[in-house]
Tab-separated table of C-alpha atoms and ligand atoms in Angstrom:
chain	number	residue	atom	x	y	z
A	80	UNK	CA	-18.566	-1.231	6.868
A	81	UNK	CA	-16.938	-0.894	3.212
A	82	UNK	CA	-20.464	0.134	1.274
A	83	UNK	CA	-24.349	0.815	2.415
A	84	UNK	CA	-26.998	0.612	0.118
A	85	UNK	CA	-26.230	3.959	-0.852
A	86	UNK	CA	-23.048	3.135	-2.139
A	87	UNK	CA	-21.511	3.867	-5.530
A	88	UNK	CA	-18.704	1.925	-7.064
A	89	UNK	CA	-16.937	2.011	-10.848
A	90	UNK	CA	-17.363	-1.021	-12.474
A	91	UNK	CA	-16.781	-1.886	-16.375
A	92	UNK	CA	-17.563	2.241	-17.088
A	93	UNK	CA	-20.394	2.922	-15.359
A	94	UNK	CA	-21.295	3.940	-11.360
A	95	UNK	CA	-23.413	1.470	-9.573
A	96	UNK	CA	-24.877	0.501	-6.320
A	97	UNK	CA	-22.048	-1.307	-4.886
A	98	UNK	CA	-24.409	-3.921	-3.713
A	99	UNK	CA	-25.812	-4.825	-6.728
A	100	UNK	CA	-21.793	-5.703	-8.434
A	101	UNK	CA	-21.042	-9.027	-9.150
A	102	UNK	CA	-18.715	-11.388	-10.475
A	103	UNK	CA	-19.023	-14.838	-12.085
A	104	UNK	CA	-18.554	-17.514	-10.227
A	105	UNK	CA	-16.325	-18.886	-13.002
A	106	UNK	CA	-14.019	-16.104	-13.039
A	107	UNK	CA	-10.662	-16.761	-13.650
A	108	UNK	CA	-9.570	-13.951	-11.020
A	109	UNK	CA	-11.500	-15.709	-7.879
A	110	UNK	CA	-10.148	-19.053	-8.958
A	111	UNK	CA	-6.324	-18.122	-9.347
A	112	UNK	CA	-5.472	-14.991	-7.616
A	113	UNK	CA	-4.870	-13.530	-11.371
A	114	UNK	CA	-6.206	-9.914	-10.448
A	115	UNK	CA	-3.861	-6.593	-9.563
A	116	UNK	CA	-4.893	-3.591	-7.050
A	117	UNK	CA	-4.341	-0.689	-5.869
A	118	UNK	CA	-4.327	0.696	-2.266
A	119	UNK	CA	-4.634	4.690	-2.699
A	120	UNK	CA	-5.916	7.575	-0.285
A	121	UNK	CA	-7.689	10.952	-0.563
A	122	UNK	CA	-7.508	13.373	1.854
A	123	UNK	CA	-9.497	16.432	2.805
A	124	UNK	CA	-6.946	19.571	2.543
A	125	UNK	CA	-7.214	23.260	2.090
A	126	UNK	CA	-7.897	23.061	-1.432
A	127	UNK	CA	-10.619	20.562	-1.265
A	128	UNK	CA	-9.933	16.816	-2.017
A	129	UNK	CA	-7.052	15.443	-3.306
A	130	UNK	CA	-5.966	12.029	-3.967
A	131	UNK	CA	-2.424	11.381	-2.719
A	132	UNK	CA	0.446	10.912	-5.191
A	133	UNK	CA	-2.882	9.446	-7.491
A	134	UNK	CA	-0.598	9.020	-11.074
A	135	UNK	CA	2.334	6.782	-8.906
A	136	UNK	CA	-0.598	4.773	-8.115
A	137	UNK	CA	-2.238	4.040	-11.075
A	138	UNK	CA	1.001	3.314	-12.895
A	139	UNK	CA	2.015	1.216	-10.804
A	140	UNK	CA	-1.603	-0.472	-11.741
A	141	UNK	CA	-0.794	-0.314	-14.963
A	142	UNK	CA	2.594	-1.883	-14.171
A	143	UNK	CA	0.591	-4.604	-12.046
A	144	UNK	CA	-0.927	-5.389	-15.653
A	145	UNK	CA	1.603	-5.608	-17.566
A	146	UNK	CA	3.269	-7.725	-14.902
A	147	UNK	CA	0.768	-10.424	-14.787
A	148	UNK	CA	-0.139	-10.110	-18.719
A	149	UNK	CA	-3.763	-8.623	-18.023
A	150	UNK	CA	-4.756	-6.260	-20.697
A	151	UNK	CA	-5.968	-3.028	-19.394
A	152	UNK	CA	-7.243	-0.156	-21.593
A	153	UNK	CA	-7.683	2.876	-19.118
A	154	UNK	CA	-5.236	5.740	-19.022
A	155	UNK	CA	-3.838	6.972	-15.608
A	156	UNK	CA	-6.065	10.412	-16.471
A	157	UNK	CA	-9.120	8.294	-16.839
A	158	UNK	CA	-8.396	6.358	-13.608
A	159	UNK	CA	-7.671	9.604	-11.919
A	160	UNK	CA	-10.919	11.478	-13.103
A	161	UNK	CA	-13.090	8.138	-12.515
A	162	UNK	CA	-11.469	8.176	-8.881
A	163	UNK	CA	-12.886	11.939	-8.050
A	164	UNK	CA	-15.928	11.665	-9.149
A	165	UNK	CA	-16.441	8.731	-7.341
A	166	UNK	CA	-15.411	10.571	-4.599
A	167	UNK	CA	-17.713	13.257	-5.174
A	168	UNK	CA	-20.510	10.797	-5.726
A	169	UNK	CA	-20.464	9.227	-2.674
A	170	UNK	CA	-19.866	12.202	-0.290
A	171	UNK	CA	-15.999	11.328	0.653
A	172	UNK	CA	-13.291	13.269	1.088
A	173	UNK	CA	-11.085	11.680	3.199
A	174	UNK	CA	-11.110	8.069	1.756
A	175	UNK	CA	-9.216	4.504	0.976
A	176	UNK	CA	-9.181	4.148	-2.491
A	177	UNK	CA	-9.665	0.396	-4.324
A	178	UNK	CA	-9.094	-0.115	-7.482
A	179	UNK	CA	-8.917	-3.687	-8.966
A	180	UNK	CA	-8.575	-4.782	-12.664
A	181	UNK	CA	-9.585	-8.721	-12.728
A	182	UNK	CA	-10.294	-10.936	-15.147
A	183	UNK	CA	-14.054	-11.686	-14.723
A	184	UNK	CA	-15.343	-13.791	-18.012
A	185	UNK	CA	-15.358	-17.437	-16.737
A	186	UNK	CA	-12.355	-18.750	-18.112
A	187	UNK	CA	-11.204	-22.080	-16.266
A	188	UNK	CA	-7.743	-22.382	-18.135
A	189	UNK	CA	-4.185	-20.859	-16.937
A	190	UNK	CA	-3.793	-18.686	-20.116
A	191	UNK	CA	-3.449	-14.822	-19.862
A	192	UNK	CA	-6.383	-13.532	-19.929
A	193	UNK	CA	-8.029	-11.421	-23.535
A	194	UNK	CA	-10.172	-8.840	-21.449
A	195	UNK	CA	-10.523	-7.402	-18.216
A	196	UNK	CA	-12.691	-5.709	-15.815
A	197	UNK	CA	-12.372	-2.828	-13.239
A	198	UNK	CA	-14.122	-2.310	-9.950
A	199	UNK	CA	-13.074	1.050	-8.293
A	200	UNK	CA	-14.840	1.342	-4.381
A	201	UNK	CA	-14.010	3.937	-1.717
A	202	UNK	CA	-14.522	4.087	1.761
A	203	UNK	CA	-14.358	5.773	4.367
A	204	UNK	CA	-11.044	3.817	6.635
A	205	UNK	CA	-8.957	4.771	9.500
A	206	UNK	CA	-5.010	4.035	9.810
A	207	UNK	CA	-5.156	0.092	9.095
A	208	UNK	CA	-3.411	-0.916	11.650
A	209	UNK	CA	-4.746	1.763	14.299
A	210	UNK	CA	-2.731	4.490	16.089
A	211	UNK	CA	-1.117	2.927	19.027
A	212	UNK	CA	2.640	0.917	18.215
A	213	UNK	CA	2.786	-2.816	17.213
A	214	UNK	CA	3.985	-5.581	18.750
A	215	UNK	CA	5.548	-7.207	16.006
A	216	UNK	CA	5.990	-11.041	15.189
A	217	UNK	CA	9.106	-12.728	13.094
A	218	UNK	CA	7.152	-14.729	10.943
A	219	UNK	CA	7.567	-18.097	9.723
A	220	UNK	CA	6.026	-17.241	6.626
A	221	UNK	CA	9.000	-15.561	3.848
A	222	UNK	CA	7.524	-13.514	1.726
A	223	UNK	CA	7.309	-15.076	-2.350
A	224	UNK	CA	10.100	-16.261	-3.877
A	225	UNK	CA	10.894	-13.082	-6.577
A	226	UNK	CA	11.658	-15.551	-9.415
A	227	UNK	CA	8.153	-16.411	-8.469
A	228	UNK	CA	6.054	-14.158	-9.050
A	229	UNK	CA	6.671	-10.515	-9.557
A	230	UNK	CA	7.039	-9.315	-6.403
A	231	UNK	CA	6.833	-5.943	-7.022
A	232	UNK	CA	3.452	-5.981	-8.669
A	233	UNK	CA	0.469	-5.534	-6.623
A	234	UNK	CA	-1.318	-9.134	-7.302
A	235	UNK	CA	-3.899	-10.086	-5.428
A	236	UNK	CA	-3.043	-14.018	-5.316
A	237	UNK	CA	0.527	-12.594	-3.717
A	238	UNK	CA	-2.017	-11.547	-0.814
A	239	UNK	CA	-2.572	-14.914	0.647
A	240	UNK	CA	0.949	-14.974	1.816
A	241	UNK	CA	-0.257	-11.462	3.597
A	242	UNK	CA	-3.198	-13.012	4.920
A	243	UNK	CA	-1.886	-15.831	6.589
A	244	UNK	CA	1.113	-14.639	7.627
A	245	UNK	CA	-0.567	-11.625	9.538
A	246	UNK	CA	-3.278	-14.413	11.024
A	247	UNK	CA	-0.616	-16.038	12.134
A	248	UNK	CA	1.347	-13.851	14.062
A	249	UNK	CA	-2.050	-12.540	15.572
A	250	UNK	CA	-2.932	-15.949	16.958
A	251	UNK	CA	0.133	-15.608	18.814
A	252	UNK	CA	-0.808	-12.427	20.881
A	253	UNK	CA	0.753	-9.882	18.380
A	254	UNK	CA	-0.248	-6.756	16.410
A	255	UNK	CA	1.301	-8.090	13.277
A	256	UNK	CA	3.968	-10.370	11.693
A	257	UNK	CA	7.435	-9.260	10.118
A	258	UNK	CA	8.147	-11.424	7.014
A	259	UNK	CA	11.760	-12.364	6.134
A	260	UNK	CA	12.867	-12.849	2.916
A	261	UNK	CA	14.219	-16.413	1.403
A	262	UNK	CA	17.844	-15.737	2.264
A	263	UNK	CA	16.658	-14.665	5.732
A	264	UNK	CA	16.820	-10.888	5.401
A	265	UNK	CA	14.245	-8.766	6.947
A	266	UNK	CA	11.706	-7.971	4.042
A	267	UNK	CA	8.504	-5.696	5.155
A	268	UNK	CA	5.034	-6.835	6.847
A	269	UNK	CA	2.180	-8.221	5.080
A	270	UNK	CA	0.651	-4.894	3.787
A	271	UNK	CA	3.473	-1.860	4.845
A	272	UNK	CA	7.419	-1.723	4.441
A	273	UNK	CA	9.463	-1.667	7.392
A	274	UNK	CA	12.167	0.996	8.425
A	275	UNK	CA	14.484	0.995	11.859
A	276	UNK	CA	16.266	3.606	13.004
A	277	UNK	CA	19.917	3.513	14.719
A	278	UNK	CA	22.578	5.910	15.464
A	279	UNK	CA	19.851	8.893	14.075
A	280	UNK	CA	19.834	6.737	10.629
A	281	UNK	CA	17.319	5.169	9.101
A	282	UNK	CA	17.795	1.632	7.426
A	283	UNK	CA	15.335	-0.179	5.045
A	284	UNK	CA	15.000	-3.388	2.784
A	285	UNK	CA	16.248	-2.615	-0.866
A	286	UNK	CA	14.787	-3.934	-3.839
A	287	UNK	CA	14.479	-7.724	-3.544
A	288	UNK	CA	11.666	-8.949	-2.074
A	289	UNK	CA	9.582	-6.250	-1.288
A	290	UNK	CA	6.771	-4.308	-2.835
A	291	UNK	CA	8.920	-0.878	-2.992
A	292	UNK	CA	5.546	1.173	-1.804
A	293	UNK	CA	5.183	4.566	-2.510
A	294	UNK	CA	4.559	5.565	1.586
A	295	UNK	CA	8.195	4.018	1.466
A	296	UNK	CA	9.483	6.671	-1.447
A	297	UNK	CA	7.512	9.469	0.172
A	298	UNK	CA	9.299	9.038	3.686
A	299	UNK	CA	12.716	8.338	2.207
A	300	UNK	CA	12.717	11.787	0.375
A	301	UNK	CA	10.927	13.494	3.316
A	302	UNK	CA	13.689	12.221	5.484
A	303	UNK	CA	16.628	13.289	3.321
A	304	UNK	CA	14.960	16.510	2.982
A	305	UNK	CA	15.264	17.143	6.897
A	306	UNK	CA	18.852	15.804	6.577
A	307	UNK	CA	18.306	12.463	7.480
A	308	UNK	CA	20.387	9.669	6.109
A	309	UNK	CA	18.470	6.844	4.939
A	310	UNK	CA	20.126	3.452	3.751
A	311	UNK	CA	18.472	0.734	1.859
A	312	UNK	CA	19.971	-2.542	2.861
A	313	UNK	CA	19.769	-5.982	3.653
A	314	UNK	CA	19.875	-6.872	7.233
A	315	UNK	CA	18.997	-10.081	9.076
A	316	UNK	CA	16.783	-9.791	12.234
A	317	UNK	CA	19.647	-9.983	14.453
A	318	UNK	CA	21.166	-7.023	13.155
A	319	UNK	CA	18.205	-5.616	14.805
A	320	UNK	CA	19.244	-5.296	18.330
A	321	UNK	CA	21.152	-2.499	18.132
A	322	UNK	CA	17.958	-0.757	16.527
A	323	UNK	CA	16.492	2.399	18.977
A	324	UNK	CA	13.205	2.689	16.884
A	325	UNK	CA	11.322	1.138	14.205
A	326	UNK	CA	8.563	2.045	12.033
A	327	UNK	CA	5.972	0.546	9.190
A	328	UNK	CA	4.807	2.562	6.320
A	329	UNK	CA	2.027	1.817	4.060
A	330	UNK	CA	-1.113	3.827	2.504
A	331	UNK	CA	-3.491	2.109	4.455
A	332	UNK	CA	-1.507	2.353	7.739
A	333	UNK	CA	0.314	5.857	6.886
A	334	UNK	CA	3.490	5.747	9.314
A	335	UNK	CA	2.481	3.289	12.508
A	336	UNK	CA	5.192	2.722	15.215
A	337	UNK	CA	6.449	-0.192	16.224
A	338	UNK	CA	7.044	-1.041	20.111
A	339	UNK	CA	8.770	-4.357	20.228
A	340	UNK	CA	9.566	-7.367	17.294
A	341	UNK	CA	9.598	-10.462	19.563
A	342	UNK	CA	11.471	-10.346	22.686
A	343	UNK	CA	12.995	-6.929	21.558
A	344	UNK	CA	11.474	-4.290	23.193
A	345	UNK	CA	12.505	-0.695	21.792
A	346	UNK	CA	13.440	1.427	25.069
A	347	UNK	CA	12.610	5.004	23.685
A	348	UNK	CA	8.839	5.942	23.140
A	349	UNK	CA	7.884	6.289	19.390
A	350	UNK	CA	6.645	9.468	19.916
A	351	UNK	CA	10.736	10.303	20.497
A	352	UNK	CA	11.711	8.566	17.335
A	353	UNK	CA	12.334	9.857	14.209
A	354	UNK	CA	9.793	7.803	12.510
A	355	UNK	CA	7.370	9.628	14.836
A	356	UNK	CA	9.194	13.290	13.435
A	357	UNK	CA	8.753	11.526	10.258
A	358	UNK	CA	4.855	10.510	10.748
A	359	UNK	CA	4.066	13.905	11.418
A	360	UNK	CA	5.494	15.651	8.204
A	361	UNK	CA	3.747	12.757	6.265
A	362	UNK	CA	0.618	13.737	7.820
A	363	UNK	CA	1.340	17.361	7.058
A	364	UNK	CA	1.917	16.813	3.302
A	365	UNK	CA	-1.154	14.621	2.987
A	366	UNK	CA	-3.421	16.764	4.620
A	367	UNK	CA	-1.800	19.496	2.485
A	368	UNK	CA	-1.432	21.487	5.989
A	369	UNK	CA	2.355	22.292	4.440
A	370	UNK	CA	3.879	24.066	2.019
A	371	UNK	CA	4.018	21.549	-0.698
A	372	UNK	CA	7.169	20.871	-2.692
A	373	UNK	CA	6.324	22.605	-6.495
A	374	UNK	CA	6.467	18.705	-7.617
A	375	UNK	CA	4.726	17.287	-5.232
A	376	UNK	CA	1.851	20.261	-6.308
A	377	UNK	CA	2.523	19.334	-9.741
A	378	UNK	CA	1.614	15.844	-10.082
A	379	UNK	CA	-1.180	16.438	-7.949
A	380	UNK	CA	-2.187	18.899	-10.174
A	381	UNK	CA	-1.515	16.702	-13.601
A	382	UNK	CA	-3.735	14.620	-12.122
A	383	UNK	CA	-6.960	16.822	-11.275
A	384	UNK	CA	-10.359	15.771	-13.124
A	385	UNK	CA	-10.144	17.343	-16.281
A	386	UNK	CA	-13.823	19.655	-16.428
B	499	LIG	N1	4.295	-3.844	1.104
B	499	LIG	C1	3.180	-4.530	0.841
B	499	LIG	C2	3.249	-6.012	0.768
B	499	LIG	C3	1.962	-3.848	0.660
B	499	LIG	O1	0.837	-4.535	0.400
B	499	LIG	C4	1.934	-2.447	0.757
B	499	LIG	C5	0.643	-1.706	0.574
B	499	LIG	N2	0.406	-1.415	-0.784
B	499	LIG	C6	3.121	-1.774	1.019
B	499	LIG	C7	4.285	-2.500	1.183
B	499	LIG	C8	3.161	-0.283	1.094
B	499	LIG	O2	2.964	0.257	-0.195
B	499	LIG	P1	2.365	1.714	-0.401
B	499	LIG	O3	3.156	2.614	0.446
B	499	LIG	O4	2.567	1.966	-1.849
B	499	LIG	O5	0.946	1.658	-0.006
């Protein structure tokens, strides 16, 4: 599903069959989690492909890195360029993006690491969490304590909270879990913030304990743009019942609807919602279909593969 034996991927400067990459099996990244990622999409659009908001991405990477003490040489244009290429390489246009930046020399102690390594795949992926709206889960699961581990890096080890929190809440019957925070505030899900809407408002998790995603930035400014208000705030799940809509947001799941969060069943259809008004005009500006703000053009345009 993610490569065929036609398959290129980046790794360590060069393009390679992604079948043949491999990784020691006394890595310190597969024994400890230490590793950082990125989630990023291109997207076919009138002026061929174009990687979506591509330099917020890779410095966040970079900020991943610095986060976690990993030493990382590339340079956001580098990334960027490496990215379409590999695009072009393998035939993609529309396409989930991963980079990851480990530390692959077998190294057994719990010392920052002195050198890294970067894998970049693609693939061709439809909305993560599919098209229809979710039938969330509260989990029992909080998301990491933020004088843990920095929350708002993209770590992979931070991902096994993810992972069983979302296994969880599907061997329960749902689509997905909904992870509080430590003080019991609603955070996000495992992979996508969460927004609700009430009163033609929409409400969202600040800073805290929550990867602050850029799907989440992208859909607060499109919002205020169409006049809506949007408040970041914390909020416990109870405050949730007077809630007429929700939504999640994420790069792999773009803007996904959300039916019900336990017993609370939201009366009005998505498709009513704002977050479904919302989904659309994200759609629009990723596909490029409209008029794109000058800086949204911009930075997509800072970003191009320099010839
Ligand atoms: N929260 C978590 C925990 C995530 O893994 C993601 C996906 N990167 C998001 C939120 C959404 O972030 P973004 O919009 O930047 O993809």
């Amino acid at each position: 599903m993610y490569f065929n034996p036609d398959t290129l991927a980046f790794v360590d400067g060069e393009f390679i069959k992604a079948e043949v990459a491999q990784v020691s099996a006394y890595a310190q990244s597969l024994h400890y989690g230490y590793a950082v990622f990125e989630g990023i999409r291109a997207y076919a659009t009138p002026a061929g492909t174009r990687i979506f908001k591509a330099g917020e991405h890779y410095e966040r990477l970079h900020y991943s890195c610095r986060s976690i003490g990993l030493p990382f040489g590339y340079s956001v244009e580098e990334l960027t360029a490496i990215t379409y290429q590999l695009l072009e390489k393998n035939g993609l246009a529309d396409a989930y993006i991963r980079p990851l930046v480990y530390a692959g020399a077998p190294n057994m102690t719990l010392k920052h690491a002195s050198s890294s390594n970067l894998l970049v795949a693609v693939w061709d992926w439809g909305k993560y969490l599919g098209e229809q709206s979710l039938r969330l889960s509260i989990s029992p699961y909080q998301r990491p304590n933020p004088l843990a581990v920095p929350i708002e890096a993209k770590v992979s080890g931070h991902y096994v909270n993810s992972i069983i929190a979302s296994s969880e809440a599907r061997s329960r019957g749902f689509d997905e879990a909904l992870l509080l925070d430590m003080n019991g505030y609603v955070a996000e899900g495992p992979g996508a913030n969460f927004f609700f809407e009430q009163g033609g408002e929409l409400f969202t998790a600040p800073q805290g304990s929550i990867l602050r995603g850029i799907t989440r930035n992208t859909i607060i400014e499109l919002a205020r743009e169409a006049g809506i208000r949007v408040t970041e705030k914390f909020f416990t799940p109870d405050e949730l019942q007077g809630a007429t809509g929700a939504f999640f947001t994420g790069t792999a799941a773009e803007v996904v609807g959300i039916a019900a969060i336990d017993e609370l069943e939201f009366r009005t259809p998505f498709a009513e919602t704002l977050g479904a008004r919302l989904a659309e005009s994200y759609r629009a500006l990723v596909t490029g279909e409209t008029d794109q703000k000058a800086r949204h053009a911009e930075l997509v345009e800072a970003f191009l593969p320099r010839k």
